[in-house]
Short mmCIF file of C-alpha atoms in Angstrom, two decimals:
data_model
loop_
_atom_site.label_atom_id
_atom_site.label_comp_id
_atom_site.label_asym_id
_atom_site.label_seq_id
_atom_site.Cartn_x
_atom_site.Cartn_y
_atom_site.Cartn_z
CA MET A 16 6.15 -88.71 -132.04
CA LYS A 17 9.83 -88.51 -133.00
CA LYS A 18 12.33 -89.21 -130.23
CA TYR A 19 15.88 -87.91 -130.03
CA ASP A 20 18.89 -88.51 -127.83
CA VAL A 21 19.62 -84.79 -128.03
CA PHE A 22 17.54 -81.91 -129.34
CA VAL A 23 19.07 -78.46 -129.79
CA ILE A 24 17.07 -75.23 -129.77
CA GLY A 25 18.98 -72.57 -131.67
CA SER A 26 21.44 -72.87 -134.54
CA GLY A 27 24.00 -70.23 -133.68
CA MET A 28 27.60 -71.11 -132.88
CA SER A 29 26.99 -72.81 -129.52
CA GLY A 30 24.00 -74.84 -130.75
CA MET A 31 25.74 -75.80 -133.97
CA THR A 32 28.85 -76.92 -132.09
CA ALA A 33 26.86 -79.06 -129.63
CA ALA A 34 24.68 -80.63 -132.35
CA ASN A 35 27.58 -81.55 -134.63
CA LYS A 36 29.71 -82.97 -131.83
CA CYS A 37 26.87 -85.09 -130.41
CA ALA A 38 25.93 -86.39 -133.87
CA SER A 39 29.55 -87.28 -134.63
CA LYS A 40 29.45 -89.64 -131.63
CA GLY A 41 26.43 -91.51 -132.97
CA LEU A 42 23.66 -89.79 -131.01
CA LYS A 43 20.32 -89.12 -132.71
CA VAL A 44 20.16 -85.32 -132.93
CA GLY A 45 17.55 -82.78 -134.03
CA ILE A 46 17.83 -78.99 -134.20
CA THR A 47 15.46 -76.10 -134.74
CA ASP A 48 15.68 -72.36 -135.31
CA GLU A 49 12.90 -69.97 -136.20
CA LEU A 50 15.47 -67.81 -138.01
CA PRO A 51 17.85 -68.89 -140.81
CA TYR A 52 20.60 -71.20 -139.64
CA GLY A 53 23.83 -69.51 -138.60
CA GLY A 54 22.93 -67.41 -135.59
CA THR A 55 23.58 -63.78 -134.80
CA CYS A 56 27.33 -63.71 -135.44
CA ALA A 57 27.29 -65.09 -138.97
CA LEU A 58 24.04 -63.53 -140.17
CA ARG A 59 23.08 -60.54 -138.03
CA GLY A 60 26.18 -59.48 -136.09
CA CYS A 61 29.95 -59.88 -136.11
CA ASP A 62 30.57 -61.12 -139.65
CA PRO A 63 28.34 -58.79 -141.69
CA LYS A 64 29.36 -55.90 -139.44
CA LYS A 65 33.06 -56.53 -140.11
CA VAL A 66 32.47 -56.74 -143.87
CA ILE A 67 30.78 -53.31 -143.80
CA ILE A 68 33.49 -51.87 -141.53
CA GLY A 69 36.06 -52.86 -144.18
CA ALA A 70 34.87 -50.08 -146.49
CA THR A 71 34.83 -47.49 -143.70
CA GLU A 72 38.38 -48.50 -142.72
CA VAL A 73 39.56 -47.51 -146.20
CA ARG A 74 37.85 -44.13 -145.89
CA ASP A 75 39.24 -43.57 -142.39
CA PHE A 76 42.79 -44.46 -143.48
CA ALA A 77 42.60 -42.15 -146.49
CA GLU A 78 41.19 -39.32 -144.40
CA ARG A 79 44.04 -39.56 -141.89
CA LEU A 80 46.69 -39.55 -144.65
CA LYS A 81 45.13 -36.88 -146.85
CA GLY A 82 47.88 -34.43 -147.68
CA ASN A 83 50.51 -36.97 -146.62
CA GLY A 84 50.52 -39.03 -149.80
CA ILE A 85 46.76 -39.34 -150.35
CA ASP A 86 44.95 -36.73 -152.45
CA THR A 87 41.37 -38.04 -152.54
CA VAL A 88 39.21 -39.53 -149.78
CA PRO A 89 36.86 -42.16 -151.26
CA LYS A 90 33.14 -42.21 -150.58
CA VAL A 91 31.48 -45.31 -149.13
CA ASN A 92 29.02 -46.77 -151.66
CA TRP A 93 26.34 -48.13 -149.32
CA GLU A 94 24.53 -50.21 -151.94
CA ASP A 95 27.74 -51.89 -153.08
CA ILE A 96 28.99 -52.69 -149.59
CA MET A 97 25.60 -54.10 -148.60
CA ALA A 98 25.59 -56.34 -151.67
CA PHE A 99 29.12 -57.52 -150.80
CA LYS A 100 28.01 -58.18 -147.20
CA GLN A 101 24.99 -60.15 -148.40
CA SER A 102 27.19 -62.50 -150.43
CA PHE A 103 28.66 -63.72 -147.11
CA VAL A 104 25.30 -63.90 -145.33
CA ASP A 105 23.42 -65.73 -148.09
CA ALA A 106 26.08 -68.44 -148.35
CA MET A 107 25.92 -69.42 -144.67
CA PRO A 108 22.48 -71.04 -144.01
CA PRO A 109 22.59 -73.58 -146.88
CA LYS A 110 26.19 -74.45 -146.01
CA ILE A 111 25.22 -75.11 -142.38
CA GLU A 112 22.12 -77.10 -143.33
CA LYS A 113 24.15 -79.25 -145.73
CA GLY A 114 26.56 -80.00 -142.86
CA TYR A 115 23.64 -81.10 -140.67
CA LYS A 116 22.29 -83.38 -143.39
CA ASN A 117 25.71 -84.99 -143.82
CA LYS A 118 25.66 -85.86 -140.10
CA ASP A 119 22.04 -87.13 -140.21
CA ILE A 120 20.84 -84.31 -137.97
CA ASP A 121 17.11 -83.65 -138.39
CA THR A 122 16.46 -79.99 -139.13
CA TYR A 123 13.41 -77.90 -138.24
CA HIS A 124 12.63 -74.27 -139.06
CA THR A 125 10.18 -73.19 -136.41
CA SER A 126 9.89 -71.77 -132.91
CA ALA A 127 9.88 -74.14 -129.95
CA LYS A 128 7.89 -74.38 -126.71
CA PHE A 129 8.28 -76.88 -123.90
CA LEU A 130 5.23 -79.01 -123.09
CA SER A 131 6.89 -81.00 -120.30
CA ASP A 132 10.36 -81.83 -119.02
CA ASN A 133 11.04 -84.05 -122.02
CA THR A 134 8.66 -82.93 -124.79
CA LEU A 135 8.79 -79.96 -127.11
CA GLU A 136 6.25 -78.42 -129.45
CA LEU A 137 7.67 -77.48 -132.86
CA GLY A 138 4.90 -75.79 -134.83
CA ASP A 139 2.30 -78.54 -135.40
CA GLU A 140 4.69 -81.29 -134.35
CA VAL A 141 5.66 -82.67 -130.93
CA ILE A 142 9.03 -84.32 -130.28
CA GLU A 143 10.57 -86.06 -127.29
CA ALA A 144 14.23 -86.05 -126.25
CA ASP A 145 16.43 -87.41 -123.49
CA LYS A 146 18.51 -84.23 -123.41
CA PHE A 147 17.86 -80.70 -124.60
CA VAL A 148 20.38 -77.97 -125.37
CA ILE A 149 19.04 -74.42 -125.20
CA ALA A 150 21.20 -72.17 -127.36
CA THR A 151 18.76 -69.52 -128.52
CA GLY A 152 21.14 -66.58 -128.15
CA ALA A 153 19.94 -63.06 -127.37
CA LYS A 154 17.60 -60.53 -128.94
CA PRO A 155 17.04 -56.76 -128.64
CA ARG A 156 15.64 -55.51 -125.35
CA VAL A 157 11.98 -54.47 -125.50
CA LEU A 158 11.62 -50.69 -125.20
CA ASP A 159 8.63 -50.36 -122.90
CA PHE A 160 7.95 -46.64 -123.33
CA GLU A 161 5.52 -44.89 -125.69
CA GLY A 162 6.48 -45.58 -129.30
CA GLY A 163 9.23 -48.03 -128.32
CA ASN A 164 8.03 -50.41 -131.02
CA LEU A 165 8.95 -47.83 -133.68
CA ALA A 166 12.69 -48.35 -133.09
CA LEU A 167 14.51 -50.60 -135.53
CA SER A 168 16.97 -53.30 -134.47
CA SER A 169 20.64 -53.94 -135.18
CA THR A 170 19.50 -56.55 -137.71
CA ASP A 171 17.52 -53.86 -139.52
CA PHE A 172 20.61 -51.64 -139.63
CA LEU A 173 22.66 -54.40 -141.24
CA ASN A 174 19.97 -54.82 -143.91
CA LEU A 175 19.40 -51.16 -144.81
CA LYS A 176 19.10 -50.93 -148.58
CA LYS A 177 19.69 -47.19 -148.35
CA LEU A 178 21.41 -45.34 -145.52
CA PRO A 179 19.11 -42.69 -143.97
CA GLU A 180 20.42 -39.12 -143.86
CA SER A 181 20.12 -39.13 -140.07
CA LEU A 182 20.10 -41.91 -137.47
CA LEU A 183 19.61 -41.99 -133.71
CA PHE A 184 20.76 -44.84 -131.46
CA ILE A 185 19.16 -45.47 -128.07
CA GLY A 186 21.80 -46.83 -125.68
CA GLY A 187 25.54 -46.27 -125.43
CA GLY A 188 26.91 -49.80 -125.71
CA TYR A 189 29.20 -51.37 -128.29
CA ILE A 190 26.43 -51.86 -130.89
CA ALA A 191 25.55 -48.16 -130.85
CA PHE A 192 29.19 -47.07 -131.11
CA GLU A 193 30.12 -49.52 -133.86
CA PHE A 194 27.10 -48.74 -136.03
CA ALA A 195 27.33 -45.00 -135.34
CA HIS A 196 30.92 -45.00 -136.61
CA ILE A 197 29.90 -46.93 -139.73
CA ALA A 198 26.99 -44.60 -140.48
CA ALA A 199 28.95 -41.40 -139.83
CA ARG A 200 31.78 -42.45 -142.17
CA ALA A 201 29.20 -43.36 -144.79
CA GLY A 202 27.94 -39.78 -144.66
CA ALA A 203 25.00 -39.82 -142.21
CA ASP A 204 24.22 -37.44 -139.36
CA VAL A 205 24.33 -39.57 -136.19
CA THR A 206 23.17 -39.17 -132.57
CA ILE A 207 23.62 -41.53 -129.59
CA LEU A 208 21.43 -41.11 -126.50
CA HIS A 209 22.68 -42.90 -123.37
CA ARG A 210 21.01 -42.81 -119.97
CA GLY A 211 24.20 -43.22 -117.91
CA ASP A 212 27.06 -40.79 -117.36
CA HIS A 213 29.55 -43.27 -118.88
CA PRO A 214 29.00 -45.07 -122.19
CA LEU A 215 30.45 -48.56 -122.70
CA GLU A 216 30.12 -49.12 -118.98
CA ASN A 217 31.82 -52.55 -118.93
CA PHE A 218 35.05 -51.15 -120.36
CA ASP A 219 37.76 -49.12 -118.62
CA HIS A 220 36.54 -45.54 -118.26
CA ASP A 221 39.89 -43.88 -119.06
CA ILE A 222 40.27 -45.76 -122.33
CA VAL A 223 36.60 -45.23 -123.20
CA GLN A 224 37.15 -41.47 -122.86
CA HIS A 225 39.58 -41.66 -125.78
CA LEU A 226 36.86 -43.32 -127.85
CA VAL A 227 34.36 -40.68 -126.75
CA ASN A 228 36.78 -38.00 -128.03
CA ALA A 229 37.23 -39.80 -131.35
CA THR A 230 33.47 -40.31 -131.67
CA ARG A 231 32.68 -36.64 -131.11
CA ASN A 232 35.52 -35.59 -133.45
CA LEU A 233 33.85 -37.73 -136.12
CA GLY A 234 30.79 -35.51 -135.80
CA ILE A 235 28.63 -37.95 -133.86
CA LYS A 236 26.43 -36.27 -131.24
CA LEU A 237 26.89 -38.28 -128.04
CA VAL A 238 24.32 -37.23 -125.43
CA LEU A 239 24.78 -38.69 -121.93
CA GLU A 240 22.55 -38.86 -118.84
CA THR A 241 19.45 -38.83 -121.03
CA GLU A 242 16.61 -41.32 -120.58
CA VAL A 243 14.46 -41.79 -123.68
CA SER A 244 10.78 -41.61 -122.81
CA LYS A 245 8.98 -41.45 -126.16
CA ILE A 246 9.30 -41.99 -129.91
CA GLU A 247 6.80 -40.32 -132.23
CA LYS A 248 6.32 -40.74 -135.99
CA LYS A 249 5.84 -37.37 -137.70
CA GLU A 250 5.25 -37.61 -141.45
CA ASP A 251 8.66 -38.49 -142.94
CA HIS A 252 10.68 -38.39 -139.70
CA TYR A 253 10.71 -39.36 -136.03
CA VAL A 254 10.86 -37.25 -132.90
CA VAL A 255 12.58 -38.82 -129.89
CA THR A 256 11.99 -37.34 -126.45
CA GLY A 257 14.65 -37.68 -123.76
CA LYS A 258 14.74 -36.55 -120.14
CA SER A 259 17.89 -35.20 -118.53
CA ASN A 260 17.99 -33.75 -115.01
CA GLY A 261 14.22 -33.37 -115.04
CA LYS A 262 14.19 -31.46 -118.32
CA GLU A 263 12.88 -32.76 -121.63
CA ALA A 264 14.64 -32.41 -124.98
CA THR A 265 13.54 -33.61 -128.41
CA TYR A 266 15.62 -35.01 -131.26
CA LYS A 267 14.46 -35.14 -134.89
CA THR A 268 15.79 -38.02 -137.00
CA ASP A 269 15.02 -40.09 -140.09
CA SER A 270 15.43 -43.39 -138.24
CA VAL A 271 15.69 -44.71 -134.68
CA PHE A 272 17.60 -47.82 -133.61
CA ASN A 273 17.28 -49.83 -130.42
CA SER A 274 20.78 -50.47 -129.10
CA ALA A 275 19.74 -50.66 -125.44
CA GLY A 276 21.11 -54.15 -124.82
CA ARG A 277 20.28 -57.76 -125.72
CA PRO A 278 18.73 -60.04 -123.07
CA PRO A 279 18.66 -63.83 -123.58
CA ALA A 280 16.04 -65.06 -126.06
CA ILE A 281 14.50 -67.62 -123.70
CA PHE A 282 11.29 -66.06 -122.45
CA ASP A 283 9.00 -67.52 -125.15
CA LEU A 284 10.05 -71.13 -124.58
CA ASP A 285 7.57 -71.92 -121.77
CA LEU A 286 10.50 -72.98 -119.58
CA GLU A 287 8.25 -73.34 -116.53
CA LYS A 288 6.56 -76.38 -118.10
CA ALA A 289 9.91 -78.16 -118.14
CA GLY A 290 10.84 -77.09 -114.62
CA ILE A 291 13.73 -74.94 -115.85
CA SER A 292 14.97 -72.22 -113.49
CA PHE A 293 15.91 -68.94 -115.14
CA SER A 294 16.28 -65.21 -114.55
CA LYS A 295 16.65 -62.13 -116.71
CA LYS A 296 20.31 -63.13 -117.10
CA GLY A 297 19.49 -66.53 -118.61
CA ILE A 298 19.02 -70.15 -117.64
CA ALA A 299 20.50 -71.04 -114.25
CA VAL A 300 23.31 -73.54 -114.87
CA ASN A 301 25.96 -75.32 -112.82
CA GLU A 302 29.67 -75.69 -113.60
CA TYR A 303 28.80 -78.30 -116.27
CA LEU A 304 26.39 -75.86 -118.02
CA GLN A 305 23.54 -78.11 -116.88
CA SER A 306 20.27 -76.64 -115.62
CA THR A 307 20.23 -76.42 -111.84
CA SER A 308 16.59 -77.56 -111.76
CA ASN A 309 16.25 -80.06 -114.63
CA ALA A 310 19.16 -82.44 -115.15
CA ASN A 311 18.11 -83.15 -118.76
CA ILE A 312 18.60 -79.55 -119.83
CA TYR A 313 21.85 -77.84 -120.82
CA ALA A 314 22.34 -74.25 -121.94
CA ALA A 315 25.18 -72.48 -123.76
CA GLY A 316 26.03 -69.09 -125.19
CA ASP A 317 23.90 -66.05 -124.45
CA SER A 318 21.03 -68.27 -123.22
CA ALA A 319 22.99 -69.42 -120.16
CA ASP A 320 23.50 -67.43 -116.98
CA SER A 321 27.19 -68.32 -116.86
CA ARG A 322 30.43 -66.42 -116.33
CA GLY A 323 31.05 -66.41 -120.07
CA LEU A 324 30.96 -63.08 -121.90
CA PRO A 325 28.52 -62.75 -124.82
CA LEU A 326 31.21 -63.48 -127.41
CA THR A 327 31.25 -65.96 -130.29
CA PRO A 328 34.46 -67.80 -129.23
CA VAL A 329 32.95 -68.24 -125.75
CA ALA A 330 29.73 -69.64 -127.25
CA VAL A 331 31.75 -72.17 -129.26
CA MET A 332 33.72 -73.22 -126.17
CA GLU A 333 30.51 -73.65 -124.17
CA GLY A 334 28.98 -75.70 -127.00
CA HIS A 335 31.93 -78.09 -126.80
CA VAL A 336 31.60 -78.37 -123.00
CA VAL A 337 27.87 -79.11 -123.21
CA ALA A 338 28.37 -81.78 -125.89
CA SER A 339 31.17 -83.42 -123.92
CA ASN A 340 29.02 -83.62 -120.79
CA ILE A 341 26.06 -85.07 -122.69
CA ILE A 342 28.25 -87.68 -124.37
CA LYS A 343 30.43 -88.70 -121.41
CA GLY A 344 28.36 -87.61 -118.41
CA ASN A 345 29.23 -84.55 -116.38
CA LYS A 346 33.01 -84.72 -116.39
CA LYS A 347 33.99 -81.45 -118.01
CA LYS A 348 33.63 -78.28 -115.97
CA VAL A 349 33.50 -75.03 -117.87
CA ASN A 350 36.77 -73.19 -117.30
CA TYR A 351 36.91 -69.66 -118.67
CA PRO A 352 40.30 -68.32 -119.77
CA PRO A 353 40.81 -64.55 -120.06
CA MET A 354 38.19 -63.37 -122.59
CA PRO A 355 39.31 -60.48 -124.82
CA SER A 356 36.52 -58.15 -125.89
CA VAL A 357 36.65 -55.59 -128.71
CA VAL A 358 34.62 -52.56 -129.77
CA PHE A 359 35.08 -52.42 -133.55
CA THR A 360 35.00 -48.68 -133.92
CA LEU A 361 37.79 -46.67 -135.55
CA PRO A 362 39.97 -46.43 -133.51
CA THR A 363 39.40 -49.91 -132.14
CA LEU A 364 39.03 -50.41 -128.38
CA ALA A 365 40.13 -53.73 -126.88
CA SER A 366 40.06 -55.09 -123.34
CA VAL A 367 40.95 -58.24 -121.43
CA GLY A 368 41.09 -59.11 -117.74
CA LEU A 369 40.31 -56.80 -114.85
CA THR A 370 39.51 -53.12 -115.19
CA GLU A 371 41.04 -50.76 -112.64
CA ALA A 372 37.66 -50.51 -110.87
CA GLU A 373 37.39 -54.31 -110.64
CA ALA A 374 40.92 -54.65 -109.29
CA LYS A 375 40.13 -52.03 -106.66
CA SER A 376 36.93 -53.82 -105.62
CA LYS A 377 38.85 -57.08 -105.15
CA GLN A 378 41.28 -55.34 -102.77
CA ILE A 379 44.28 -56.53 -104.76
CA GLU A 380 47.63 -54.78 -104.39
CA TYR A 381 47.92 -53.51 -107.94
CA GLN A 382 49.81 -51.00 -110.03
CA VAL A 383 48.41 -49.07 -113.02
CA ASN A 384 50.39 -48.09 -116.11
CA TYR A 385 48.28 -45.66 -118.13
CA ASN A 386 49.56 -43.40 -120.86
CA HIS A 387 48.80 -41.78 -124.18
CA ALA A 388 50.81 -43.14 -127.09
CA GLU A 389 50.12 -40.58 -129.83
CA SER A 390 53.84 -39.70 -129.90
CA TRP A 391 54.78 -43.30 -130.76
CA PHE A 392 56.01 -44.00 -134.28
CA ASN A 393 52.95 -46.09 -135.22
CA ALA A 394 50.59 -43.31 -134.19
CA LYS A 395 52.58 -40.64 -136.04
CA ARG A 396 53.04 -42.56 -139.28
CA LEU A 397 49.29 -43.35 -139.37
CA ASN A 398 48.31 -39.88 -138.12
CA VAL A 399 46.25 -41.39 -135.29
CA LYS A 400 45.08 -38.97 -132.61
CA GLU A 401 43.59 -41.37 -130.04
CA TYR A 402 46.16 -44.02 -129.10
CA ALA A 403 46.52 -45.15 -125.48
CA TYR A 404 47.01 -48.06 -123.12
CA LYS A 405 46.30 -49.04 -119.54
CA THR A 406 47.70 -52.15 -117.89
CA ILE A 407 46.78 -53.43 -114.43
CA ILE A 408 49.64 -55.28 -112.74
CA ASP A 409 49.62 -57.54 -109.69
CA LYS A 410 52.27 -55.92 -107.48
CA GLU A 411 53.04 -59.06 -105.49
CA ASN A 412 53.26 -61.57 -108.34
CA GLN A 413 54.41 -59.12 -111.03
CA THR A 414 51.88 -60.50 -113.51
CA ILE A 415 49.30 -58.75 -115.67
CA LEU A 416 45.74 -58.64 -114.35
CA GLY A 417 44.19 -56.58 -117.14
CA ALA A 418 44.98 -54.67 -120.32
CA HIS A 419 42.95 -51.96 -122.07
CA LEU A 420 44.01 -50.53 -125.42
CA ILE A 421 42.76 -48.12 -128.06
CA GLY A 422 44.32 -47.59 -131.47
CA PRO A 423 45.15 -49.41 -134.71
CA ASN A 424 45.31 -53.22 -134.59
CA THR A 425 44.42 -53.43 -130.90
CA GLU A 426 41.94 -56.20 -131.79
CA GLU A 427 45.00 -58.35 -132.52
CA THR A 428 47.44 -56.95 -129.94
CA ILE A 429 45.01 -57.69 -127.10
CA ASN A 430 45.47 -61.42 -127.72
CA LEU A 431 49.09 -61.19 -126.56
CA PHE A 432 47.89 -59.78 -123.25
CA ALA A 433 45.22 -62.50 -122.97
CA MET A 434 47.93 -65.12 -123.42
CA ALA A 435 50.18 -63.44 -120.86
CA ILE A 436 47.35 -63.30 -118.31
CA LYS A 437 46.36 -66.95 -118.86
CA THR A 438 49.94 -68.26 -118.57
CA LYS A 439 50.70 -65.91 -115.64
CA MET A 440 53.75 -64.69 -117.50
CA LYS A 441 55.91 -62.43 -115.37
CA ILE A 442 56.43 -58.81 -116.42
CA ASN A 443 60.20 -59.34 -116.68
CA GLU A 444 59.65 -62.30 -119.02
CA LEU A 445 57.53 -60.13 -121.27
CA ARG A 446 60.23 -57.46 -121.28
CA THR A 447 62.80 -59.94 -122.60
CA MET A 448 60.60 -60.85 -125.61
CA ILE A 449 61.63 -59.69 -129.08
CA PHE A 450 58.63 -58.48 -131.11
CA THR A 451 58.43 -57.32 -134.71
CA TYR A 452 59.11 -53.63 -135.29
CA PRO A 453 57.40 -51.23 -134.85
#
């Protein structure tokens, strides 16, 4: 039986960070992943998504400026953009594995199950370790209604060799909106079914409404307050049944995608055998990202029930914290700075800090600045219709508590607000800054 100082389950950004840092300090490290090395972001999420969005950005820009210097709006060539995307994806796993080999990290390519508090079953092999890091990420929520297994995943969308003529997304979160925008600009007929009365529920409702307007203007059918109850396969198409206010409606589509959320991928690990406490939110951890019930276990990224948002930069930060506490003992508490979050639709929606609803619930004396900005020069020169901002300001301290933006380049602009919130920069100090024009 092989024995390790540290064994990492999951080779996404948090697991990779922890493994490399521990190995660089001389610890004997092993790592396993049942999927290709690289994790969701590099292989099945952020990176391939952004490559594909690149082509739709060109189409969107040309469409907005048609008649104002642009004569022809280009078509998105799905096969070409998918081949371009794959060139990024295919390069990642061997690059990561080579890095592990250079650090003498033992690599496994199999699922894992705990046998006891310090042993793990890896296929036909059993290993022992002093410390374990669980960094298995998240996976699509199981749709437990009739025909739920017929829905494809976000990974399937990113690997479509040919774009279907029509697509339906179940759930109104960021995955549904981002992929719906991609598909619609590539020429597909798109529907989103969401059970709540507000999509993108974790974002500011006023700013989300601007995205709802842009989404519907793009031709996407956004259906709210509709609970999906059944998916049926009918010859060459699917029929999705949804209930709204007690009434049933059916939707015909070529393909159905599950975008109803991503719970932590921890429920097949036999955590009970290792005495690891967990919930549907993830593994219960303390301020050192250590299991509250088994001191030899640490968790990071989407696997951990922490205050961190499910974002790649947060996963990397948590990987560093876990590695530091394994190497030096529990000396580094996880300290979350403001965490900007972005919905990569067109227009882009970006958010950091408190929403207005959160500020209200905390009984803070706050002030809201909310306005449309379509009359601003940047909106007019780019012919952007949905351009707005909302800032939440602490009245007493005159600092920013939250910022919510929609429009071009907000994925970059939001970082300035994150910095201002973290440093507690006063509003008057911000006003004296000179920024590039416009």
